[in-house]
Amino acid sequence: MSRVYNFSAGPAVLPEEVLQEAADEMLDYRGCGMSVMEMSHRSKVYDNIIKEAEADLRDLMNIPDNYKVLFLQGGASQQFAAIPMNLMKNKKAAYIVTGQWAKKAYQEAKMYGDAVEVASSADKTFSYIPDCSDLDIPEDADYVYICENNTIYGTKFKELPNTKGHTLVADVSSCFLSEPVDVTKYGVIYGGVQKNVGPAGVVIVIIREDLITDDVLPGTPTMLKYKTQADADSLYNTPPCYGIYICGKVFKWLKKMGGLEVMKQRNEEKAKILYDFLDQSKLFKGTVVPKDRSLMNVPFVTGDADLDAKFVKEATEAGFVNLKGHRTVGGMRASIYNAMPKEGVEKLVAFMKKFEEENA
Amino acid sequence: MSRVYNFSAGPAVLPEEVLQEAADEMLDYRGCGMSVMEMSHRSKVYDNIIKEAEADLRDLMNIPDNYKVLFLQGGASQQFAAIPMNLMKNKKAAYIVTGQWAKKAYQEAKMYGDAVEVASSADKTFSYIPDCSDLDIPEDADYVYICENNTIYGTKFKELPNTKGHTLVADVSSCFLSEPVDVTKYGVIYGGVQKNVGPAGVVIVIIREDLITDDVLPGTPTMLKYKTQADADSLYNTPPCYGIYICGKVFKWLKKMGGLEVMKQRNEEKAKILYDFLDQSKLFKGTVVPKDRSLMNVPFVTGDADLDAKFVKEATEAGFVNLKGHRTVGGMRASIYNAMPKEGVEKLVAFMKKFEEENA
Ligand SMILES: Cc1ncc(COP(=O)(O)O)c(C=O)c1O
Ligand SMILES: Cc1ncc(COP(=O)(O)O)c(C=O)c1O
Ligand SMILES: [Mg+2]
Ligand SMILES: [Mg+2]
Ligand SMILES: [Mg+2]
Ligand SMILES: [Mg+2]
């Protein structure tokens, strides 16, 4: 089979030229006589790889000097614990619960202190982003937490919450590098890379330096302490070397594409094709309030579970794969990350039209 | 350049045919139209990969049914915390300190309870394994901890300690799959895969089922709790998918080679070539007590730091790379893991002979 159109929510499609380069370099990375998988993480050649990855990411996101970039392990889920363990000095934090991932982070934080739910969209199956312009945030909250793009439900914060001066912590796993961000508005931006950036097994944490201290909760594992990782430039122990190398290639690809402004335009264009179709379709409909729609994850339904299943099956056979909605919500979801070409979305919509005609 | 002989202690040399297969499958894994890096970890095709990897590992190591196999993140260093957090029911454990990694594990454990050093070889720069036949192990110790092969110092436990009925926990990072082991003698066997098994970013934990409980220390992150990972078959969150896939290929390669008995013979043969040379050399000498010598990591010195540096430099130029000793001990170290061919060791010894003649 040739390459399919892969609408997986993550791990997800990567740029084909990145994969091709990785294949070409597999046995001998640029004449050094070994694979990147075989390199000591303390070697000069690997040091160049990780340093260049960081520099390119800083460049792409315009990360100020007073922020550290950490390449860590354990996925976003491990950050659900690391964040309170490192940041809960007052043992209090405000969580905005807009989906399952935010909820999991909120529940984990409760193990470490007083995590308060200050807003939620659970009342309507997380199909919208609550108004966060004037929330009741405890004075002594150490931070305000959001999941900026909700992978499962397909919502996105188009405006950041008013944190009333508190540190903002954001899980950007599913919108990482999809558009420009103003890093200075956040204390911590973090995400698993396996959606928009690279292979599973790397989580990137961008954190303001003043938040990196030795004053962490008692019992914080050395590996989960940001200071350990920051002081060692992510080389306290052996990092996920190969994954970081692939992320670095994706950063170069993004720069070549024109950077995050251009990616934003492309992503808006792609999402519009799909949302416009959904809005006029008599068979399919999107599940999210239009103003809060994600550019990355587009959930939709026919309203008939059997028909949904038929659609997913026929789409798969036609080479549009991983369109099944998350096991907890059903229906369909098309994840259209940076590496999904516009053509993939156009062809999907053409296929949906045909399916609609055949199943009218 | 063609491929070098890579004596790195880790990340380290991998079988060339494994890398070749990975390169061939990079853009399209066996006709599924995508890279393993792009696959949902919940897809059927990935499920086959991880299940087959586990089955092959069980087969190779003859792992009994009452042990779970976990594929985790965070490296061996993260296990230094996970082990006490999960196992210290009485808040007491006995540590045998035979090198830096054992010491780090011991120090981390002190954060969580009363970790007691019951033996050490620090008095002679960790150049031997202490007698562990009759140690003073606290009655109520939850476990006895060893680092079975000491990567930096080149020692190996040829006999397991007498734990006096306590659970044995072993870090096997640098001797993983180098020879058969009797799994039933251990409560936990774990190791980072980046030495003998695969790319950095995966740690494998083999743990007896009765040790997997909900009764963990308060504040144990969900991700560090073995029960979380065991209940979800290592798919609680997104695992390091690509690394696991490569480990699976290495397992298949080991089976094809004839399994761990054959690997042991090969490793003994390879190590003998190097140790025999060191024992008769007038220039080079091994640093470890002969009876405790590792089959995997062979440290040696000339006794003259300038000459050591000259040797490393000339060896590198001749295609024998990463022979520099660990930054904390100096001298040289040749790591000769499973994937290092015998020919690599023979050629290294020939090079050392020539160097010895030229520098007599
Ligand atoms: C927004 C978001 N946060 C967190 C996670 C969990 O990530 P991980 O599997 O890396 O722990 C996901 C995974 O799908 C996600 O989409
Ligand atoms: C025996 C041993 N244990 C633990 C470690 C630490 O492993 P990691 O870098 O995966 O944390 C090493 C790394 O070299 C090692 O050799
Ligand atoms: Mg969600
Ligand atoms: Mg519609
Ligand atoms: Mg050691
Ligand atoms: Mg000698």
PDB file of C-alpha atoms and ligand atoms in Angstrom, chain A residues 41 73 223 236-239, chain B residues 9-10 74-78 80 101-102 145 147 149-152 171-174 190 192-195 202-203 337, ligand 2:
ATOM      1  CA  HIS A  41      23.923  11.303  24.676  1.00  0.00           C
ATOM      2  CA  GLN A  73       9.981  11.654  29.299  1.00  0.00           C
ATOM      3  CA  MET A 223      13.525  13.097  37.770  1.00  0.00           C
ATOM      4  CA  TYR A 236      20.493  14.669  33.797  1.00  0.00           C
ATOM      5  CA  ASN A 237      20.047  11.106  32.628  1.00  0.00           C
ATOM      6  CA  THR A 238      19.757   9.574  29.185  1.00  0.00           C
ATOM      7  CA  PRO A 239      17.075  11.535  27.324  1.00  0.00           C
TER       8      PRO A 239
ATOM      9  CA  ALA B   9      28.423   2.402  27.243  1.00  0.00           C
ATOM     10  CA  GLY B  10      24.976   3.557  26.230  1.00  0.00           C
ATOM     11  CA  GLY B  74      11.808   7.967  32.436  1.00  0.00           C
ATOM     12  CA  GLY B  75      14.857   5.769  32.235  1.00  0.00           C
ATOM     13  CA  ALA B  76      16.417   3.747  34.998  1.00  0.00           C
ATOM     14  CA  SER B  77      16.846   6.960  37.001  1.00  0.00           C
ATOM     15  CA  GLN B  78      13.105   7.349  37.387  1.00  0.00           C
ATOM     16  CA  PHE B  80      15.224   4.904  41.554  1.00  0.00           C
ATOM     17  CA  TRP B 101      24.161   3.944  39.860  1.00  0.00           C
ATOM     18  CA  ALA B 102      23.561   1.885  42.976  1.00  0.00           C
ATOM     19  CA  TYR B 145      18.583  -3.671  46.051  1.00  0.00           C
ATOM     20  CA  CYS B 147      22.890  -2.905  40.512  1.00  0.00           C
ATOM     21  CA  ASN B 149      26.235  -4.965  36.359  1.00  0.00           C
ATOM     22  CA  ASN B 150      28.093  -1.766  37.122  1.00  0.00           C
ATOM     23  CA  THR B 151      28.449   0.032  33.827  1.00  0.00           C
ATOM     24  CA  ILE B 152      31.001   2.555  34.959  1.00  0.00           C
ATOM     25  CA  ASP B 171      18.970  -2.847  38.006  1.00  0.00           C
ATOM     26  CA  VAL B 172      20.146  -4.834  34.981  1.00  0.00           C
ATOM     27  CA  SER B 173      20.450  -1.879  32.601  1.00  0.00           C
ATOM     28  CA  SER B 174      23.894  -2.860  31.363  1.00  0.00           C
ATOM     29  CA  TYR B 190      14.484  -3.567  35.523  1.00  0.00           C
ATOM     30  CA  GLY B 192      16.940   1.143  30.693  1.00  0.00           C
ATOM     31  CA  VAL B 193      17.078  -0.462  27.249  1.00  0.00           C
ATOM     32  CA  GLN B 194      19.660   1.892  25.781  1.00  0.00           C
ATOM     33  CA  LYS B 195      22.620  -0.364  26.382  1.00  0.00           C
ATOM     34  CA  VAL B 202      12.253   2.870  27.224  1.00  0.00           C
ATOM     35  CA  VAL B 203      12.758   1.203  30.580  1.00  0.00           C
ATOM     36  CA  TYR B 337      27.268  -5.445  24.325  1.00  0.00           C
TER      37      TYR B 337
HETATM   38  C1  LIG C   2      23.454   0.397  35.577  1.00  0.00           C
HETATM   39  C2  LIG C   2      22.799   1.694  35.229  1.00  0.00           C
HETATM   40  N1  LIG C   2      21.725   2.084  35.941  1.00  0.00           N
HETATM   41  C3  LIG C   2      21.106   3.247  35.677  1.00  0.00           C
HETATM   42  C4  LIG C   2      21.527   4.083  34.683  1.00  0.00           C
HETATM   43  C5  LIG C   2      20.786   5.360  34.426  1.00  0.00           C
HETATM   44  O1  LIG C   2      19.982   5.151  33.314  1.00  0.00           O
HETATM   45  P1  LIG C   2      19.057   6.277  32.687  1.00  0.00           P
HETATM   46  O2  LIG C   2      19.963   7.206  31.977  1.00  0.00           O
HETATM   47  O3  LIG C   2      18.148   5.517  31.763  1.00  0.00           O
HETATM   48  O4  LIG C   2      18.313   6.926  33.784  1.00  0.00           O
HETATM   49  C6  LIG C   2      22.631   3.708  33.908  1.00  0.00           C
HETATM   50  C7  LIG C   2      23.036   4.603  32.812  1.00  0.00           C
HETATM   51  O5  LIG C   2      24.079   4.626  32.309  1.00  0.00           O
HETATM   52  C8  LIG C   2      23.284   2.499  34.202  1.00  0.00           C
HETATM   53  O6  LIG C   2      24.348   2.119  33.499  1.00  0.00           O
END
